């Protein structure tokens, strides 16, 4: 199993847009604002979160471009474009699928596609969910993105590809499915067992310490007992 995939994720208060799977220390449930919970990734090389806007994908992927209101197109997967007075359409490789192009972008569509095809193939993965199952999906396979209204006043990125579509993963449960080897220390914490340095047992709680980082997290008593058995193996 390859546990060293490069994961697309914006850095918290930083300029980077990815981390390596093998660097994960823990994943926490994060509440950056009221009624809004998303995963927070603690790694040995910084802290990251999941991308929730088209802007984050556009900043992190040079091949992803907004060709019309509401879409973000992976130009590397465009097979051809059609233009007209109103704007146009782009079609994708190996499938009967297209999305719209506004009039402004239609004027230089060929140049945009040609430039994208000259760039190296992106090797990063997106943490996504399809049919209630979560995993890691190659970003290079995305045809285009739009925003999906999961519930009232709540929209998430949705990815169209040859196999159908998926949405960005947003919960701890979905992260546990995508990274099944991580250990659930609490309902809001997944931890990398291989990076556990030890425990600090206090009167009312137990704290997990990790190798090469000052980060710590709580662990429930039943999970503490189970994890100690795993570490003894």
PDB file of C-alpha atoms in Angstrom:
ATOM      1  CA  UNK A   1       0.000   0.000   0.000  1.00  0.00           C
ATOM      2  CA  UNK A   2       1.325   3.413  -0.964  1.00  0.00           C
ATOM      3  CA  UNK A   3       0.966   5.665   2.084  1.00  0.00           C
ATOM      4  CA  UNK A   4       3.092   8.472   0.715  1.00  0.00           C
ATOM      5  CA  UNK A   5       0.720  10.159  -1.690  1.00  0.00           C
ATOM      6  CA  UNK A   6       0.902  13.919  -2.026  1.00  0.00           C
ATOM      7  CA  UNK A   7      -2.403  15.361  -0.784  1.00  0.00           C
ATOM      8  CA  UNK A   8      -3.847  18.627  -2.078  1.00  0.00           C
ATOM      9  CA  UNK A   9      -4.697  20.842   0.927  1.00  0.00           C
ATOM     10  CA  UNK A  10      -4.184  24.568   1.647  1.00  0.00           C
ATOM     11  CA  UNK A  11      -1.669  25.336   4.371  1.00  0.00           C
ATOM     12  CA  UNK A  12      -3.032  27.186   7.416  1.00  0.00           C
ATOM     13  CA  UNK A  13      -1.575  30.707   7.303  1.00  0.00           C
ATOM     14  CA  UNK A  14       0.957  29.646   4.681  1.00  0.00           C
ATOM     15  CA  UNK A  15       1.580  29.628   0.925  1.00  0.00           C
ATOM     16  CA  UNK A  16       1.698  25.877   0.254  1.00  0.00           C
ATOM     17  CA  UNK A  17      -1.030  23.626  -1.128  1.00  0.00           C
ATOM     18  CA  UNK A  18      -0.034  20.068  -0.291  1.00  0.00           C
ATOM     19  CA  UNK A  19       1.520  17.679   2.195  1.00  0.00           C
ATOM     20  CA  UNK A  20       2.731  14.082   1.993  1.00  0.00           C
ATOM     21  CA  UNK A  21       0.568  11.396   3.512  1.00  0.00           C
ATOM     22  CA  UNK A  22       3.493   9.877   5.402  1.00  0.00           C
ATOM     23  CA  UNK A  23       3.941  13.174   7.291  1.00  0.00           C
ATOM     24  CA  UNK A  24       0.501  13.039   8.951  1.00  0.00           C
ATOM     25  CA  UNK A  25       0.683  13.203  12.749  1.00  0.00           C
ATOM     26  CA  UNK A  26      -3.028  13.650  13.443  1.00  0.00           C
ATOM     27  CA  UNK A  27      -6.305  14.939  12.055  1.00  0.00           C
ATOM     28  CA  UNK A  28      -8.599  17.031  14.255  1.00  0.00           C
ATOM     29  CA  UNK A  29     -12.160  18.251  13.911  1.00  0.00           C
ATOM     30  CA  UNK A  30     -11.772  22.011  13.415  1.00  0.00           C
ATOM     31  CA  UNK A  31     -14.442  24.685  13.865  1.00  0.00           C
ATOM     32  CA  UNK A  32     -13.059  27.837  12.199  1.00  0.00           C
ATOM     33  CA  UNK A  33     -16.424  29.569  12.469  1.00  0.00           C
ATOM     34  CA  UNK A  34     -19.883  28.955  13.897  1.00  0.00           C
ATOM     35  CA  UNK A  35     -21.720  25.884  12.505  1.00  0.00           C
ATOM     36  CA  UNK A  36     -18.771  25.045  10.237  1.00  0.00           C
ATOM     37  CA  UNK A  37     -16.614  21.966  10.875  1.00  0.00           C
ATOM     38  CA  UNK A  38     -13.774  20.759   8.657  1.00  0.00           C
ATOM     39  CA  UNK A  39     -10.689  18.546   9.130  1.00  0.00           C
ATOM     40  CA  UNK A  40      -7.436  20.074  10.379  1.00  0.00           C
ATOM     41  CA  UNK A  41      -4.290  18.143   9.398  1.00  0.00           C
ATOM     42  CA  UNK A  42      -1.286  18.268  11.724  1.00  0.00           C
ATOM     43  CA  UNK A  43       1.834  17.100   9.892  1.00  0.00           C
ATOM     44  CA  UNK A  44       5.552  17.120  10.531  1.00  0.00           C
ATOM     45  CA  UNK A  45       5.809  19.813   7.851  1.00  0.00           C
ATOM     46  CA  UNK A  46       3.044  22.223   8.870  1.00  0.00           C
ATOM     47  CA  UNK A  47      -0.718  22.379   9.346  1.00  0.00           C
ATOM     48  CA  UNK A  48      -3.295  22.128   6.547  1.00  0.00           C
ATOM     49  CA  UNK A  49      -7.033  21.875   5.946  1.00  0.00           C
ATOM     50  CA  UNK A  50      -9.320  20.724   3.152  1.00  0.00           C
ATOM     51  CA  UNK A  51     -10.029  23.047   0.192  1.00  0.00           C
ATOM     52  CA  UNK A  52     -13.591  24.346   0.270  1.00  0.00           C
ATOM     53  CA  UNK A  53     -13.614  26.992  -2.492  1.00  0.00           C
ATOM     54  CA  UNK A  54     -12.857  27.214  -6.195  1.00  0.00           C
ATOM     55  CA  UNK A  55     -10.358  29.946  -5.388  1.00  0.00           C
ATOM     56  CA  UNK A  56      -8.182  27.558  -3.388  1.00  0.00           C
ATOM     57  CA  UNK A  57      -8.121  25.072  -6.261  1.00  0.00           C
ATOM     58  CA  UNK A  58      -7.381  27.813  -8.805  1.00  0.00           C
ATOM     59  CA  UNK A  59      -4.490  29.076  -6.656  1.00  0.00           C
ATOM     60  CA  UNK A  60      -3.089  25.584  -6.119  1.00  0.00           C
ATOM     61  CA  UNK A  61      -3.566  24.084  -9.605  1.00  0.00           C
ATOM     62  CA  UNK A  62      -2.179  26.027 -12.575  1.00  0.00           C
ATOM     63  CA  UNK A  63      -4.204  23.830 -14.963  1.00  0.00           C
ATOM     64  CA  UNK A  64      -7.560  24.611 -13.301  1.00  0.00           C
ATOM     65  CA  UNK A  65      -9.169  27.725 -14.780  1.00  0.00           C
ATOM     66  CA  UNK A  66     -12.614  29.283 -14.448  1.00  0.00           C
ATOM     67  CA  UNK A  67     -13.932  29.446 -18.017  1.00  0.00           C
ATOM     68  CA  UNK A  68     -17.431  30.548 -17.014  1.00  0.00           C
ATOM     69  CA  UNK A  69     -19.389  31.481 -13.904  1.00  0.00           C
ATOM     70  CA  UNK A  70     -19.579  28.517 -11.555  1.00  0.00           C
ATOM     71  CA  UNK A  71     -17.060  26.189 -13.194  1.00  0.00           C
ATOM     72  CA  UNK A  72     -13.361  25.453 -12.819  1.00  0.00           C
ATOM     73  CA  UNK A  73     -11.958  23.446 -15.731  1.00  0.00           C
ATOM     74  CA  UNK A  74      -8.929  21.160 -15.825  1.00  0.00           C
ATOM     75  CA  UNK A  75      -7.578  22.386 -19.157  1.00  0.00           C
ATOM     76  CA  UNK A  76      -5.223  19.432 -19.447  1.00  0.00           C
ATOM     77  CA  UNK A  77      -8.220  17.117 -19.910  1.00  0.00           C
ATOM     78  CA  UNK A  78      -9.922  19.229 -22.574  1.00  0.00           C
ATOM     79  CA  UNK A  79     -10.022  17.436 -25.924  1.00  0.00           C
ATOM     80  CA  UNK A  80     -11.496  20.297 -27.966  1.00  0.00           C
ATOM     81  CA  UNK A  81     -13.281  23.605 -27.726  1.00  0.00           C
ATOM     82  CA  UNK A  82     -16.066  25.198 -29.705  1.00  0.00           C
ATOM     83  CA  UNK A  83     -16.551  28.961 -29.851  1.00  0.00           C
ATOM     84  CA  UNK A  84     -19.371  31.168 -31.103  1.00  0.00           C
ATOM     85  CA  UNK A  85     -20.643  34.701 -30.647  1.00  0.00           C
ATOM     86  CA  UNK A  86     -22.151  33.827 -27.249  1.00  0.00           C
ATOM     87  CA  UNK A  87     -18.982  32.162 -25.936  1.00  0.00           C
ATOM     88  CA  UNK A  88     -18.507  28.427 -26.338  1.00  0.00           C
ATOM     89  CA  UNK A  89     -18.024  24.954 -24.861  1.00  0.00           C
ATOM     90  CA  UNK A  90     -15.147  22.673 -23.975  1.00  0.00           C
ATOM     91  CA  UNK A  91     -15.333  18.880 -24.354  1.00  0.00           C
ATOM     92  CA  UNK A  92     -13.309  16.263 -22.493  1.00  0.00           C
ATOM     93  CA  UNK A  93     -11.241  13.230 -23.417  1.00  0.00           C
ATOM     94  CA  UNK A  94     -12.991   9.888 -23.724  1.00  0.00           C
ATOM     95  CA  UNK A  95     -16.438  10.959 -22.581  1.00  0.00           C
ATOM     96  CA  UNK A  96     -19.537  12.794 -23.796  1.00  0.00           C
ATOM     97  CA  UNK A  97     -19.241  15.684 -21.339  1.00  0.00           C
ATOM     98  CA  UNK A  98     -18.832  19.412 -21.731  1.00  0.00           C
ATOM     99  CA  UNK A  99     -19.036  22.681 -19.820  1.00  0.00           C
ATOM    100  CA  UNK A 100     -19.514  26.274 -20.885  1.00  0.00           C
ATOM    101  CA  UNK A 101     -17.024  29.003 -21.767  1.00  0.00           C
ATOM    102  CA  UNK A 102     -17.856  32.700 -21.481  1.00  0.00           C
ATOM    103  CA  UNK A 103     -17.273  35.097 -24.356  1.00  0.00           C
ATOM    104  CA  UNK A 104     -14.127  36.632 -22.848  1.00  0.00           C
ATOM    105  CA  UNK A 105     -12.321  33.302 -22.413  1.00  0.00           C
ATOM    106  CA  UNK A 106     -13.500  31.987 -25.780  1.00  0.00           C
ATOM    107  CA  UNK A 107     -11.257  34.500 -27.553  1.00  0.00           C
ATOM    108  CA  UNK A 108      -8.046  32.859 -26.317  1.00  0.00           C
ATOM    109  CA  UNK A 109      -9.312  29.356 -25.509  1.00  0.00           C
ATOM    110  CA  UNK A 110      -6.901  27.576 -27.865  1.00  0.00           C
ATOM    111  CA  UNK A 111      -3.884  29.273 -26.307  1.00  0.00           C
ATOM    112  CA  UNK A 112      -5.025  28.390 -22.782  1.00  0.00           C
ATOM    113  CA  UNK A 113      -5.490  24.714 -23.690  1.00  0.00           C
ATOM    114  CA  UNK A 114      -2.158  24.530 -25.508  1.00  0.00           C
ATOM    115  CA  UNK A 115      -0.297  26.040 -22.541  1.00  0.00           C
ATOM    116  CA  UNK A 116      -1.897  23.567 -20.110  1.00  0.00           C
ATOM    117  CA  UNK A 117      -0.956  20.565 -22.258  1.00  0.00           C
ATOM    118  CA  UNK A 118       2.686  21.641 -22.126  1.00  0.00           C
ATOM    119  CA  UNK A 119       2.826  21.629 -18.316  1.00  0.00           C
ATOM    120  CA  UNK A 120       3.820  18.481 -16.342  1.00  0.00           C
ATOM    121  CA  UNK A 121       1.048  16.190 -15.116  1.00  0.00           C
ATOM    122  CA  UNK A 122      -0.036  16.942 -11.550  1.00  0.00           C
ATOM    123  CA  UNK A 123       0.555  13.994  -9.178  1.00  0.00           C
ATOM    124  CA  UNK A 124      -1.485  15.166  -6.175  1.00  0.00           C
ATOM    125  CA  UNK A 125      -4.624  13.594  -4.724  1.00  0.00           C
ATOM    126  CA  UNK A 126      -7.903  15.093  -3.496  1.00  0.00           C
ATOM    127  CA  UNK A 127      -9.678  13.712  -0.416  1.00  0.00           C
ATOM    128  CA  UNK A 128     -13.186  13.079  -1.695  1.00  0.00           C
ATOM    129  CA  UNK A 129     -16.464  11.275  -1.041  1.00  0.00           C
ATOM    130  CA  UNK A 130     -18.672   9.411  -3.504  1.00  0.00           C
ATOM    131  CA  UNK A 131     -21.774   7.354  -2.653  1.00  0.00           C
ATOM    132  CA  UNK A 132     -21.027   7.803   1.081  1.00  0.00           C
ATOM    133  CA  UNK A 133     -17.540   6.293   0.667  1.00  0.00           C
ATOM    134  CA  UNK A 134     -14.372   8.356   0.983  1.00  0.00           C
ATOM    135  CA  UNK A 135     -10.916   7.961  -0.490  1.00  0.00           C
ATOM    136  CA  UNK A 136      -8.075   9.638  -2.361  1.00  0.00           C
ATOM    137  CA  UNK A 137      -8.735  10.642  -5.966  1.00  0.00           C
ATOM    138  CA  UNK A 138      -6.056  11.714  -8.487  1.00  0.00           C
ATOM    139  CA  UNK A 139      -6.440  15.404  -9.279  1.00  0.00           C
ATOM    140  CA  UNK A 140      -5.272  14.744 -12.842  1.00  0.00           C
ATOM    141  CA  UNK A 141      -8.502  12.795 -13.514  1.00  0.00           C
ATOM    142  CA  UNK A 142     -10.806  15.754 -12.794  1.00  0.00           C
ATOM    143  CA  UNK A 143     -12.515  17.195 -15.874  1.00  0.00           C
ATOM    144  CA  UNK A 144     -14.126  20.176 -14.246  1.00  0.00           C
ATOM    145  CA  UNK A 145     -15.503  21.392 -10.915  1.00  0.00           C
ATOM    146  CA  UNK A 146     -18.615  23.188  -9.812  1.00  0.00           C
ATOM    147  CA  UNK A 147     -20.171  23.886  -6.402  1.00  0.00           C
ATOM    148  CA  UNK A 148     -22.847  21.584  -4.999  1.00  0.00           C
ATOM    149  CA  UNK A 149     -25.460  22.634  -2.447  1.00  0.00           C
ATOM    150  CA  UNK A 150     -25.184  19.866   0.128  1.00  0.00           C
ATOM    151  CA  UNK A 151     -27.775  21.658   2.243  1.00  0.00           C
ATOM    152  CA  UNK A 152     -29.270  25.125   2.583  1.00  0.00           C
ATOM    153  CA  UNK A 153     -26.595  27.851   2.491  1.00  0.00           C
ATOM    154  CA  UNK A 154     -23.861  25.208   2.408  1.00  0.00           C
ATOM    155  CA  UNK A 155     -21.955  24.537  -0.808  1.00  0.00           C
ATOM    156  CA  UNK A 156     -18.944  22.308  -1.384  1.00  0.00           C
ATOM    157  CA  UNK A 157     -16.676  21.666  -4.394  1.00  0.00           C
ATOM    158  CA  UNK A 158     -17.904  18.885  -6.692  1.00  0.00           C
ATOM    159  CA  UNK A 159     -15.628  17.101  -9.179  1.00  0.00           C
ATOM    160  CA  UNK A 160     -16.747  15.670 -12.528  1.00  0.00           C
ATOM    161  CA  UNK A 161     -14.601  12.870 -13.969  1.00  0.00           C
ATOM    162  CA  UNK A 162     -14.922   9.818 -16.214  1.00  0.00           C
ATOM    163  CA  UNK A 163     -16.310   7.629 -13.439  1.00  0.00           C
ATOM    164  CA  UNK A 164     -18.969  10.089 -12.317  1.00  0.00           C
ATOM    165  CA  UNK A 165     -18.532  12.696  -9.633  1.00  0.00           C
ATOM    166  CA  UNK A 166     -17.470  13.153  -6.027  1.00  0.00           C
ATOM    167  CA  UNK A 167     -17.369  15.968  -3.479  1.00  0.00           C
ATOM    168  CA  UNK A 168     -14.598  17.131  -1.178  1.00  0.00           C
ATOM    169  CA  UNK A 169     -14.456  15.214   2.131  1.00  0.00           C
ATOM    170  CA  UNK A 170     -15.356  17.389   5.107  1.00  0.00           C
ATOM    171  CA  UNK A 171     -15.718  15.206   8.206  1.00  0.00           C
ATOM    172  CA  UNK A 172     -13.556  13.147  10.544  1.00  0.00           C
ATOM    173  CA  UNK A 173     -15.531  10.035   9.594  1.00  0.00           C
ATOM    174  CA  UNK A 174     -14.782  10.625   5.924  1.00  0.00           C
ATOM    175  CA  UNK A 175     -11.102  11.162   6.721  1.00  0.00           C
ATOM    176  CA  UNK A 176     -11.024   7.881   8.623  1.00  0.00           C
ATOM    177  CA  UNK A 177     -12.327   6.106   5.522  1.00  0.00           C
ATOM    178  CA  UNK A 178      -9.714   7.824   3.366  1.00  0.00           C
ATOM    179  CA  UNK A 179      -6.901   7.000   5.831  1.00  0.00           C
ATOM    180  CA  UNK A 180      -8.085   3.714   7.431  1.00  0.00           C
ATOM    181  CA  UNK A 181      -4.794   3.078   9.244  1.00  0.00           C
ATOM    182  CA  UNK A 182      -5.202   6.176  11.444  1.00  0.00           C
ATOM    183  CA  UNK A 183      -6.361   5.415  15.001  1.00  0.00           C
ATOM    184  CA  UNK A 184      -9.479   7.133  16.455  1.00  0.00           C
ATOM    185  CA  UNK A 185      -8.164   8.537  19.742  1.00  0.00           C
ATOM    186  CA  UNK A 186     -11.419  10.449  20.346  1.00  0.00           C
ATOM    187  CA  UNK A 187     -14.488  11.174  18.165  1.00  0.00           C
ATOM    188  CA  UNK A 188     -12.664  14.308  17.023  1.00  0.00           C
ATOM    189  CA  UNK A 189      -9.065  13.034  16.687  1.00  0.00           C
ATOM    190  CA  UNK A 190      -7.397  10.550  14.329  1.00  0.00           C
ATOM    191  CA  UNK A 191      -3.743   9.819  15.047  1.00  0.00           C
ATOM    192  CA  UNK A 192      -0.834   8.180  13.257  1.00  0.00           C
ATOM    193  CA  UNK A 193       0.193   5.269  15.501  1.00  0.00           C
ATOM    194  CA  UNK A 194       3.675   5.115  13.975  1.00  0.00           C
ATOM    195  CA  UNK A 195       4.381   8.620  15.310  1.00  0.00           C
ATOM    196  CA  UNK A 196       3.242   8.074  18.900  1.00  0.00           C
ATOM    197  CA  UNK A 197       6.083   8.797  21.345  1.00  0.00           C
ATOM    198  CA  UNK A 198       4.227   8.042  24.580  1.00  0.00           C
ATOM    199  CA  UNK A 199       1.476   9.066  26.971  1.00  0.00           C
ATOM    200  CA  UNK A 200       1.032  11.498  29.810  1.00  0.00           C
ATOM    201  CA  UNK A 201      -1.486  10.050  32.245  1.00  0.00           C
ATOM    202  CA  UNK A 202      -3.219  12.686  34.353  1.00  0.00           C
ATOM    203  CA  UNK A 203      -5.965  12.436  36.976  1.00  0.00           C
ATOM    204  CA  UNK A 204      -8.815  13.279  34.648  1.00  0.00           C
ATOM    205  CA  UNK A 205      -7.363  12.627  31.177  1.00  0.00           C
ATOM    206  CA  UNK A 206      -4.598  10.980  29.176  1.00  0.00           C
ATOM    207  CA  UNK A 207      -2.550  12.915  26.621  1.00  0.00           C
ATOM    208  CA  UNK A 208      -0.774  11.434  23.594  1.00  0.00           C
ATOM    209  CA  UNK A 209       2.694  12.753  22.729  1.00  0.00           C
ATOM    210  CA  UNK A 210       4.282  12.385  19.275  1.00  0.00           C
ATOM    211  CA  UNK A 211       7.749  12.039  17.778  1.00  0.00           C
ATOM    212  CA  UNK A 212       9.476  15.218  16.519  1.00  0.00           C
ATOM    213  CA  UNK A 213       6.623  17.589  17.368  1.00  0.00           C
ATOM    214  CA  UNK A 214       5.229  19.520  20.329  1.00  0.00           C
ATOM    215  CA  UNK A 215       1.684  18.622  19.292  1.00  0.00           C
ATOM    216  CA  UNK A 216      -0.348  16.572  21.786  1.00  0.00           C
ATOM    217  CA  UNK A 217      -3.942  15.356  21.805  1.00  0.00           C
ATOM    218  CA  UNK A 218      -6.312  13.684  24.282  1.00  0.00           C
ATOM    219  CA  UNK A 219      -7.284  10.033  24.137  1.00  0.00           C
ATOM    220  CA  UNK A 220     -10.233   8.325  25.794  1.00  0.00           C
ATOM    221  CA  UNK A 221      -9.471   5.673  28.400  1.00  0.00           C
ATOM    222  CA  UNK A 222     -10.842   2.734  26.360  1.00  0.00           C
ATOM    223  CA  UNK A 223      -8.913   3.895  23.286  1.00  0.00           C
ATOM    224  CA  UNK A 224      -5.787   4.346  25.431  1.00  0.00           C
ATOM    225  CA  UNK A 225      -5.984   0.731  26.564  1.00  0.00           C
ATOM    226  CA  UNK A 226      -6.554  -0.465  22.998  1.00  0.00           C
ATOM    227  CA  UNK A 227      -3.699   1.617  21.611  1.00  0.00           C
ATOM    228  CA  UNK A 228      -1.225   0.333  24.212  1.00  0.00           C
ATOM    229  CA  UNK A 229      -2.017  -3.212  23.062  1.00  0.00           C
ATOM    230  CA  UNK A 230      -1.384  -2.208  19.445  1.00  0.00           C
ATOM    231  CA  UNK A 231       1.938  -0.573  20.319  1.00  0.00           C
ATOM    232  CA  UNK A 232       3.123  -3.695  22.169  1.00  0.00           C
ATOM    233  CA  UNK A 233       2.721  -5.865  19.060  1.00  0.00           C
TER     234      UNK A 233
END
